[in-house]
Tab-separated table of C-alpha atoms and ligand atoms in Angstrom:
chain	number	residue	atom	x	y	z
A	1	UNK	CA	15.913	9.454	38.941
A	2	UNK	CA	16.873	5.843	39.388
A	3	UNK	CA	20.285	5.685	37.492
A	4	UNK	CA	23.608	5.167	39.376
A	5	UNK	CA	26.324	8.281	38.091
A	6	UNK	CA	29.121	6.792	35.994
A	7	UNK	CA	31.445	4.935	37.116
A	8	UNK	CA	28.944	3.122	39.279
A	9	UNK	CA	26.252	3.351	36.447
A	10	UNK	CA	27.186	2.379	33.048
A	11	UNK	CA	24.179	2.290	29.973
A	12	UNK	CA	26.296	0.391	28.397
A	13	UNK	CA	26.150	-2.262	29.700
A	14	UNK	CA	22.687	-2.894	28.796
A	15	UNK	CA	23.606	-2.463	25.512
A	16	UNK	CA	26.750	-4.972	25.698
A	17	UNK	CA	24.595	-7.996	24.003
A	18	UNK	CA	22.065	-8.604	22.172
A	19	UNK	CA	20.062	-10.774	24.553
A	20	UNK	CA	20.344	-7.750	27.318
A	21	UNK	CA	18.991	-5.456	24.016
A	22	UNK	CA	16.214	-7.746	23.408
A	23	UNK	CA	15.464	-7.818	26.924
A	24	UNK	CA	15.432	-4.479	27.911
A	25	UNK	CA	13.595	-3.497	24.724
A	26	UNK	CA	10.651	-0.780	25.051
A	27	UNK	CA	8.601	-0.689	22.185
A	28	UNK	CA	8.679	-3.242	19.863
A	29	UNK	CA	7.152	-3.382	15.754
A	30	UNK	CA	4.647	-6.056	14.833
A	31	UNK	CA	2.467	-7.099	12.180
A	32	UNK	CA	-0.966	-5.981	14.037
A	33	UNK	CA	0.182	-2.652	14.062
A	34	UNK	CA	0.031	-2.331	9.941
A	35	UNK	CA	-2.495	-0.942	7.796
A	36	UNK	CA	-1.644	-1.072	4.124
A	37	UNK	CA	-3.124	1.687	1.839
A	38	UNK	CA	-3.535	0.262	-1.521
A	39	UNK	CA	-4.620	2.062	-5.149
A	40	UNK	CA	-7.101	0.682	-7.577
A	41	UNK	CA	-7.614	2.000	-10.989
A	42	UNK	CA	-9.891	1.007	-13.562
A	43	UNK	CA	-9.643	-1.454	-16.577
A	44	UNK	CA	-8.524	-5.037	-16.428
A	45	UNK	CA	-5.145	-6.748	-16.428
A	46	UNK	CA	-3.096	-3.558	-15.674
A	47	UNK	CA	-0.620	-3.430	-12.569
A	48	UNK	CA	0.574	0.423	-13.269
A	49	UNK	CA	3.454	1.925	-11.245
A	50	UNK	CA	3.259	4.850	-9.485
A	51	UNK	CA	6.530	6.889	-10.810
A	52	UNK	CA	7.018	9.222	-7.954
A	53	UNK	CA	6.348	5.561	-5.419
A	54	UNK	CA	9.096	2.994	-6.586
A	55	UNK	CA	7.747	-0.455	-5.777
A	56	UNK	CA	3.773	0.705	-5.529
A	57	UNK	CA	1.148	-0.290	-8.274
A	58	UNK	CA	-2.591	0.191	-8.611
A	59	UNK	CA	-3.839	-2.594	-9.616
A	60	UNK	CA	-7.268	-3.533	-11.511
A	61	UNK	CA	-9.931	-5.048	-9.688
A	62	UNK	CA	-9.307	-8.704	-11.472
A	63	UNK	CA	-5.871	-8.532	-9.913
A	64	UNK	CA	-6.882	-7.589	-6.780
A	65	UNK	CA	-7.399	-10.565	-5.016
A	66	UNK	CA	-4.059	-11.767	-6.234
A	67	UNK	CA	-2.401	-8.229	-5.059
A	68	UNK	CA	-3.751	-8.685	-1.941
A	69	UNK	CA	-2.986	-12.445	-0.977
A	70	UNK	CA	0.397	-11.880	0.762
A	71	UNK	CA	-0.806	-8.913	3.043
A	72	UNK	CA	-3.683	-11.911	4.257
A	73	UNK	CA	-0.891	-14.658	4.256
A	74	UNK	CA	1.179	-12.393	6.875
A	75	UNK	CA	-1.403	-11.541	8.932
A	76	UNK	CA	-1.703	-8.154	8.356
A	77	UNK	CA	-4.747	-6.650	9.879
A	78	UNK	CA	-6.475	-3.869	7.586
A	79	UNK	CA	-5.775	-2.186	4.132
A	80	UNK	CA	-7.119	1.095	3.015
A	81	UNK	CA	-8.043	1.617	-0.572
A	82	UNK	CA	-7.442	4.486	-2.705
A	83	UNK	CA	-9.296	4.541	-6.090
A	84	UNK	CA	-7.725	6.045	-9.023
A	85	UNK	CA	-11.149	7.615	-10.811
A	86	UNK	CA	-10.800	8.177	-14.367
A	87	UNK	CA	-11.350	12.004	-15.847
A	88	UNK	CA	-14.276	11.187	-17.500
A	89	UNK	CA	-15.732	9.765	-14.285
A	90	UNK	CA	-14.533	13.234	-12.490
A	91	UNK	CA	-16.790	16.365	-11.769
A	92	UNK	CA	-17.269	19.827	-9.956
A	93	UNK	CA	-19.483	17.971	-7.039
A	94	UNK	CA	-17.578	14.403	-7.022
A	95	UNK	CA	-20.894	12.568	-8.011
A	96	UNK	CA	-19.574	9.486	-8.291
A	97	UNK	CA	-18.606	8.996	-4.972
A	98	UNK	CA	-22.145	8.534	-4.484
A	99	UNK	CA	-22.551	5.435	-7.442
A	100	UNK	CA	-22.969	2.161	-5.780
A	101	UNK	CA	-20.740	0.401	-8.500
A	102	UNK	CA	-17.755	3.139	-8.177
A	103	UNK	CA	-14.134	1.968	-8.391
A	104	UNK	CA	-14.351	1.675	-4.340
A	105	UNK	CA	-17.297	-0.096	-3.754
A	106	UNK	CA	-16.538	-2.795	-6.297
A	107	UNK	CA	-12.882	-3.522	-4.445
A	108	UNK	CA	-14.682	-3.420	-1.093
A	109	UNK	CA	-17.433	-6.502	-2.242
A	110	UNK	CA	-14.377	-8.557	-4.079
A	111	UNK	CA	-12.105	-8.417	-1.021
A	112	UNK	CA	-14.692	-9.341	1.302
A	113	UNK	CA	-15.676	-12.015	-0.188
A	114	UNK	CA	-12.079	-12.526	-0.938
A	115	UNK	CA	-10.686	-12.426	2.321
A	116	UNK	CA	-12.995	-11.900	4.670
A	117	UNK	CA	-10.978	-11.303	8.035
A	118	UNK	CA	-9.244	-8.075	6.606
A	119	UNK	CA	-10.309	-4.811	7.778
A	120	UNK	CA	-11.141	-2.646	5.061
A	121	UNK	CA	-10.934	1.062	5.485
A	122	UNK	CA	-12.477	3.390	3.360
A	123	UNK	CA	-11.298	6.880	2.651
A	124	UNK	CA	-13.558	9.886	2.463
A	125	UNK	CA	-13.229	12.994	0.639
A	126	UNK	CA	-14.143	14.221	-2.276
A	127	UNK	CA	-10.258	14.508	-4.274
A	128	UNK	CA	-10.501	10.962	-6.138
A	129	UNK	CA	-13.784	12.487	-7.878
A	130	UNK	CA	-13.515	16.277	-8.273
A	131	UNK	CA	-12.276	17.758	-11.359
A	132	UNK	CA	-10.963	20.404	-9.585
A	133	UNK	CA	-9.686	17.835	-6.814
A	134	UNK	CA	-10.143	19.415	-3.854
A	135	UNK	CA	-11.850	17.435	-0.953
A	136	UNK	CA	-15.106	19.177	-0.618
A	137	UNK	CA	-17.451	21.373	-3.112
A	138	UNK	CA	-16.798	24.510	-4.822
A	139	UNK	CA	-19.020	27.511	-3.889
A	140	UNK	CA	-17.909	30.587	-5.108
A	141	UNK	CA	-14.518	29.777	-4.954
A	142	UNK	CA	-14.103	28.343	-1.538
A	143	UNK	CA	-14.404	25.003	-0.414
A	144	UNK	CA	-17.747	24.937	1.485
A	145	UNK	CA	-18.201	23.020	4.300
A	146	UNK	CA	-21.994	22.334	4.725
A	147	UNK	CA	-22.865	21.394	1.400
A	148	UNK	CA	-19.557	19.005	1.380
A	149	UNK	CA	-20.928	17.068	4.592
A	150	UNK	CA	-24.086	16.805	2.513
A	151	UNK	CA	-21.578	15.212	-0.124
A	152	UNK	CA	-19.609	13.159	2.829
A	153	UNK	CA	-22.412	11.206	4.778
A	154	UNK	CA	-23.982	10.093	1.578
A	155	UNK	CA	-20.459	8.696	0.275
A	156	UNK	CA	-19.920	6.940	3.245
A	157	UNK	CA	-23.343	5.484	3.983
A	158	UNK	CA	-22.494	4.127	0.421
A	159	UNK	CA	-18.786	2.730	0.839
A	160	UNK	CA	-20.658	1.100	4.364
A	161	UNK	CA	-23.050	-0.772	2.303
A	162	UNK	CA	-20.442	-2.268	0.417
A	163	UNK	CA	-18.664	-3.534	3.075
A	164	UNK	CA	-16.162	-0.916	4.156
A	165	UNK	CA	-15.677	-1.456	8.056
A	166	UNK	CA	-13.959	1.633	8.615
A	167	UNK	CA	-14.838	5.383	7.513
A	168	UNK	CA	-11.795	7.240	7.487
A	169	UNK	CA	-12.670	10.979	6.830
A	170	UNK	CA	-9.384	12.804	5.197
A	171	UNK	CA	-11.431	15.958	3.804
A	172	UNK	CA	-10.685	18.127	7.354
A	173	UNK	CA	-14.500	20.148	6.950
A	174	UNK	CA	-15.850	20.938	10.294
A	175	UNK	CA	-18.487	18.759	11.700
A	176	UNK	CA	-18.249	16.011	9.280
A	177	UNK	CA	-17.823	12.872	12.118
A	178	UNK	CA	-20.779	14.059	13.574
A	179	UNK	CA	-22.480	13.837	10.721
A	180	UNK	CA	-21.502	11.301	9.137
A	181	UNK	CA	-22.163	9.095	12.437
A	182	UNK	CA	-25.504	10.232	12.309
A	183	UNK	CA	-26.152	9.069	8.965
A	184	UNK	CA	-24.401	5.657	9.499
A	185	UNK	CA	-26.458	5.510	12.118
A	186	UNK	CA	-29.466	6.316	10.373
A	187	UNK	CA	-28.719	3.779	7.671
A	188	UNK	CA	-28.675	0.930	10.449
A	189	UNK	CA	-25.337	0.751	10.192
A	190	UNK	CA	-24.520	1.046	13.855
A	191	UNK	CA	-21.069	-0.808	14.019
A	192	UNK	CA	-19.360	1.047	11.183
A	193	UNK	CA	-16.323	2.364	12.840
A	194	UNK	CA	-15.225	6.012	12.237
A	195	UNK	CA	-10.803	6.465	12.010
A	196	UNK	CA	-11.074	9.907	11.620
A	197	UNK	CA	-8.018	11.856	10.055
A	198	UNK	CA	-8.094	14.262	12.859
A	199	UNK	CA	-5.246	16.059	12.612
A	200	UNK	CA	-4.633	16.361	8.935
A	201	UNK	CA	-2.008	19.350	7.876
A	202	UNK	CA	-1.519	20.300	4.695
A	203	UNK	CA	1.919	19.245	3.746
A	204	UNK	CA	3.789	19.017	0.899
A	205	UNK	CA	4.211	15.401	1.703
A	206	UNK	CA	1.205	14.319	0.059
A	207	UNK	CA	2.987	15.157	-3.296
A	208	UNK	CA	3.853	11.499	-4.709
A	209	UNK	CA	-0.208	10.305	-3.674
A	210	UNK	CA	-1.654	12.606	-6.147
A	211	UNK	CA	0.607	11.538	-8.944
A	212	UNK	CA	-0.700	7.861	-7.457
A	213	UNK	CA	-4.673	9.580	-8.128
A	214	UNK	CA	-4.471	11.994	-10.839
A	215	UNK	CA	-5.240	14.968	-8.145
A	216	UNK	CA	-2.479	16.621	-8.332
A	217	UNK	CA	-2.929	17.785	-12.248
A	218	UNK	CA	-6.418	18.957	-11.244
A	219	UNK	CA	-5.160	20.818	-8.374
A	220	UNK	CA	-2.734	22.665	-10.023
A	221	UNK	CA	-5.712	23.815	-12.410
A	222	UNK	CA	-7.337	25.049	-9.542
A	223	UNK	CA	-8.897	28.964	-9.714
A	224	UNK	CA	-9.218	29.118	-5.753
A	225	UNK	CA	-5.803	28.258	-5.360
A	226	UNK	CA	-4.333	24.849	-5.561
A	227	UNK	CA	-3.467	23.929	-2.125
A	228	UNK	CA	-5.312	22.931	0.352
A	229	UNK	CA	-5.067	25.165	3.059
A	230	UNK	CA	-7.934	26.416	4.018
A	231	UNK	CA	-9.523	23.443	5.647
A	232	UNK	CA	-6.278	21.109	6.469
A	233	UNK	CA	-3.930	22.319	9.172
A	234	UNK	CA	-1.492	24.178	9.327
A	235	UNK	CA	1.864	22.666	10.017
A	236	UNK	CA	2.788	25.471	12.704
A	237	UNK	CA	0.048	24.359	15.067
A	238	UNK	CA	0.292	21.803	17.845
A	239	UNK	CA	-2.818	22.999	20.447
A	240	UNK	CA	-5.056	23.094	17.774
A	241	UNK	CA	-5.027	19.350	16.775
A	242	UNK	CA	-5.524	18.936	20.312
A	243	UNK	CA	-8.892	20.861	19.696
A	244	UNK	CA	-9.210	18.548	16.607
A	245	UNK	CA	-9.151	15.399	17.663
A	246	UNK	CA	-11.374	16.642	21.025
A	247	UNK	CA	-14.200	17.764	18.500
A	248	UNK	CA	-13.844	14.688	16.226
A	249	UNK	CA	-14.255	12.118	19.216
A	250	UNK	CA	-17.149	13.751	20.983
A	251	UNK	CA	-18.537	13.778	17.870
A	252	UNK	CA	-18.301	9.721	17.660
A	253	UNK	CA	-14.572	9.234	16.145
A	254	UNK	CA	-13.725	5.734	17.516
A	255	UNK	CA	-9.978	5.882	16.323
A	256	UNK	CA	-8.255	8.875	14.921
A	257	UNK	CA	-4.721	9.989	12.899
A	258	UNK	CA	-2.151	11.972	12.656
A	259	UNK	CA	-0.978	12.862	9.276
A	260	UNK	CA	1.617	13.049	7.660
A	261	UNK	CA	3.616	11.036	9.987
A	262	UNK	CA	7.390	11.629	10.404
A	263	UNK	CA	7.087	15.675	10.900
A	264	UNK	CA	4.452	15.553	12.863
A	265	UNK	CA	5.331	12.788	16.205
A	266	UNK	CA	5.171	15.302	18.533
A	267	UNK	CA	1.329	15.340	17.771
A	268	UNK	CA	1.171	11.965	18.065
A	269	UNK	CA	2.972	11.855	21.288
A	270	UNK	CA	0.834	14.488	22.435
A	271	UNK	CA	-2.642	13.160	21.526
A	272	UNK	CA	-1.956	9.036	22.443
A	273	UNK	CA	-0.967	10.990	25.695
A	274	UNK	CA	-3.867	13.180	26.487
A	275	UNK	CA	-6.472	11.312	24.833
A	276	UNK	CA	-6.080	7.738	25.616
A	277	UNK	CA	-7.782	6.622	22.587
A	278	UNK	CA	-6.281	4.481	19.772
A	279	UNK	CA	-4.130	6.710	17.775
A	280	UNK	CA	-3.064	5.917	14.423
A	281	UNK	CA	-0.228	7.771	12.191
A	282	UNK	CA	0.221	7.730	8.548
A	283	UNK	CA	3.299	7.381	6.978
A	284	UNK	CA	2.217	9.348	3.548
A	285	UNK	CA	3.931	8.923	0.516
A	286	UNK	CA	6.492	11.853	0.536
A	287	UNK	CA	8.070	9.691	3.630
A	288	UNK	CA	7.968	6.671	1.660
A	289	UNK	CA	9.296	7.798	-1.203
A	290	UNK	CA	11.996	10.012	0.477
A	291	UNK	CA	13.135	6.816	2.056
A	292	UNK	CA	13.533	4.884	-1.617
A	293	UNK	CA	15.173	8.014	-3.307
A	294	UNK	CA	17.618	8.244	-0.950
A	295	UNK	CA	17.979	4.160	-0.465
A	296	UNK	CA	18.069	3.733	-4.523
A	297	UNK	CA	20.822	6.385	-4.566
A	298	UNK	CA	23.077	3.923	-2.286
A	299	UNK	CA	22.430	6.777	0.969
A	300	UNK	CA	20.757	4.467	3.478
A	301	UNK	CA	19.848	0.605	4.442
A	302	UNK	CA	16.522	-0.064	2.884
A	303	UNK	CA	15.399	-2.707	5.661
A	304	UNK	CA	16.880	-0.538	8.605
A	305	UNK	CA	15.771	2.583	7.327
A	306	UNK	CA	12.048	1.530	6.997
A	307	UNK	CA	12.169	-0.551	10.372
A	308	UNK	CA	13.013	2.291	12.507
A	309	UNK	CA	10.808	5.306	10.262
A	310	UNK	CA	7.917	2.207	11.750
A	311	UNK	CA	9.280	1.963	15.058
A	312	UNK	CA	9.457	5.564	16.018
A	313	UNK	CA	5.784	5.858	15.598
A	314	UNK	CA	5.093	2.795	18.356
A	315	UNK	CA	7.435	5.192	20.315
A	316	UNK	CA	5.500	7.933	19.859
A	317	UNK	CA	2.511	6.720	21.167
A	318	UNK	CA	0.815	4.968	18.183
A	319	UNK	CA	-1.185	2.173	18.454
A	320	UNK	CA	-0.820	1.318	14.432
A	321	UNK	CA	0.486	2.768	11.027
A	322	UNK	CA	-0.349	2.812	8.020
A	323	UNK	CA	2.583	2.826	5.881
A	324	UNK	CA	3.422	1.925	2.113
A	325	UNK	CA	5.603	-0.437	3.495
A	326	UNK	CA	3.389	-2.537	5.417
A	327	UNK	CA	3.852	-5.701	3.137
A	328	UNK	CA	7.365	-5.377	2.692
A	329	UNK	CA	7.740	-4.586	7.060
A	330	UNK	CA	5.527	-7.629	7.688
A	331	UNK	CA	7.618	-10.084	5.697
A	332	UNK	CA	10.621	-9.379	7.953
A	333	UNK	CA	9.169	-9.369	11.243
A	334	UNK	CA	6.995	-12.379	10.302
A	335	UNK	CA	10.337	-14.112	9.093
A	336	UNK	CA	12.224	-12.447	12.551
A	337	UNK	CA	9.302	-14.582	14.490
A	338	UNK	CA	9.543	-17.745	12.509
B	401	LIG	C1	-7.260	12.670	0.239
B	401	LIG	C2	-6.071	12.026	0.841
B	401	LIG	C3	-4.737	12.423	0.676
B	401	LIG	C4	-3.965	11.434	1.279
B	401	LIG	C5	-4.842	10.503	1.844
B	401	LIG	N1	-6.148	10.890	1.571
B	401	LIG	C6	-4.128	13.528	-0.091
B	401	LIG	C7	-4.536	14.918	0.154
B	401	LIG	O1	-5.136	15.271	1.169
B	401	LIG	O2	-4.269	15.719	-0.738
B	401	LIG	C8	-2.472	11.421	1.294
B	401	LIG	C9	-1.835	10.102	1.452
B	401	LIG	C10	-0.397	10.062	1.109
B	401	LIG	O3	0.242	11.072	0.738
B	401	LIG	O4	0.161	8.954	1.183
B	401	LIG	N2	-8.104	13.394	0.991
């Protein structure tokens, strides 16, 4: 306790100016703390909007480079891409995660040639190439974890190759950093780095990203059910993301997430805390697009509102986002610095 008692202490006063405000200021937003998740879908020439995502397209590969060029020109550190896989391309074992020349690979080889000081994080799970879109293989009706790791450390031996720097596991199967270490590893790929969705609940805040992929159609189809709850978390758990993130980092994670973001800080206060590793939070698309509804209805500031959904996460603990707003957030604090 270091605070006078009113009348000799007064917060206030702190808060009088904006020069004590600035001063005085705890946390603070910047550019290097954005990763920007980005959808590419197949064909050429198309920007298509996501309906349920005002303001987010995926994009075709020849546009790519030109979707990307402001995210570089700002500064902003890393993007994670999302492919949008075609039905055709979809089946029961997600078999074309595995092709060298899937909708992934081929955006990872153009934007590093492209722009070669980006970080590009891949995501890995089966979802974008399942028919039935769950993240893992179906064996008599349950998701099964063994022969989806099988699945898992091939798909992300082949996203390395291509030039993804980051494996970001989002499936939630036991074991799979482990394994899929191992078989970076094995493929000489030694300085692949693992951001491993480590505490991944299954929330209905993913709703607007499956519209984004197609998923949520084949989900819905689904005989074994169409959520996904028996391998993400449940939202009424706090101890056992602790456990989590504990098993994903002995087992080589070098970063990890939180996920969704906004319901879930107290997990992300509680594993920056306890862990002292860097700790990453996603702002999934339900947030984002809860934030434009209610911003295109006339409810909220667009600017403040996304500003301080970002900050709270540096408050939380996190050392980055990722957030649909990334581009949009770095244009204003790159123009606040200039
Ligand atoms: C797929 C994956 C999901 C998201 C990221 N990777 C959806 C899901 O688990 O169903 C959600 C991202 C978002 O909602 O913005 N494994």
């Amino acid at each position: 306790m270091r605070a006078a008692p009113y009348p000799a202490g007064r917060p206030r006063r702190l808060r009088r100016d904006g020069w004590t405000r600035r001063l005085v200021a705890e946390h603070r937003l910047c550019v290097d703390d954005l990763i920007w998740p980005i959808f590419v879908i197949e064909g050429s020439g198309l920007s298509v909007p996501v309906a349920a995502m005002p303001g987010v397209d995926r994009v075709t590969l020849d546009r790519l480079e030109g979707h990307v060029a402001e995210a570089a020109r700002l500064g902003i550190p890393a993007v994670a891409l999302f492919p949008a896989t075609p039905a055709e391309k979809k089946d029961s074992e997600g078999t074309e995660a595995l092709n060298p020349d899937n909708l992934i690979c081929s955006a990872a080889r153009l934007l590093k040639r492209a722009y070669p000081g980006i970080g590009l994080i891949g995501d890995v799970a089966l979802d974008p190439y399942t028919e039935h879109g769950h993240d893992g293989v179906i064996r008599d009706g349950y998701v099964h974890n063994d022969d989806t790791l099988a699945v898992l450390t091939r798909q992300s031996v082949n996203q390395a190759q291509a030039g993804i720097d980051v494996i970001a596991p989002s499936d939630m199967m036991d074991g799979r950093v482990g394994a899929i270490r191992a078989a970076l590893d094995a493929a000489g790929l030694i300085d692949t780095r693992i951001m491993s969705y480590a505490a991944k609940y299954a929330s209905a805040f993913y709703g607007p990203f499956r519209d984004a992929l197609g998923s949520a159609k084949s989900l819905q189809s689904q005989q074994g059910g169409g959520d996904k709850t028996t391998y993400q978390m449940d939202p009424a758990n706090s101890d056992e993301a602790m456990r989590e993130v504990e098993a994903d980092l002995r087992e080589g994670a070098d970063m990890v997430m939180v996920k969704p973001g906004m319901p879930y800080l107290d997990i992300v206060r509680r594993v920056s805390e306890r862990f002292e590793v860097p700790t990453f939070a996603y702002q999934v698309s339900g947030e984002y697009s809860m934030i434009v509804a209610a911003v295109e209805r006339g409810w909220m500031e667009r600017e403040r509102a996304m500003l301080e959904s970002l900050l709270g996460f540096k408050r939380a603990g996190a050392a980055g986002v990722l957030s649909y707003f990334a581009v949009e957030a770095a244009r204003r604090l790159q123009g606040a610095a200039a």
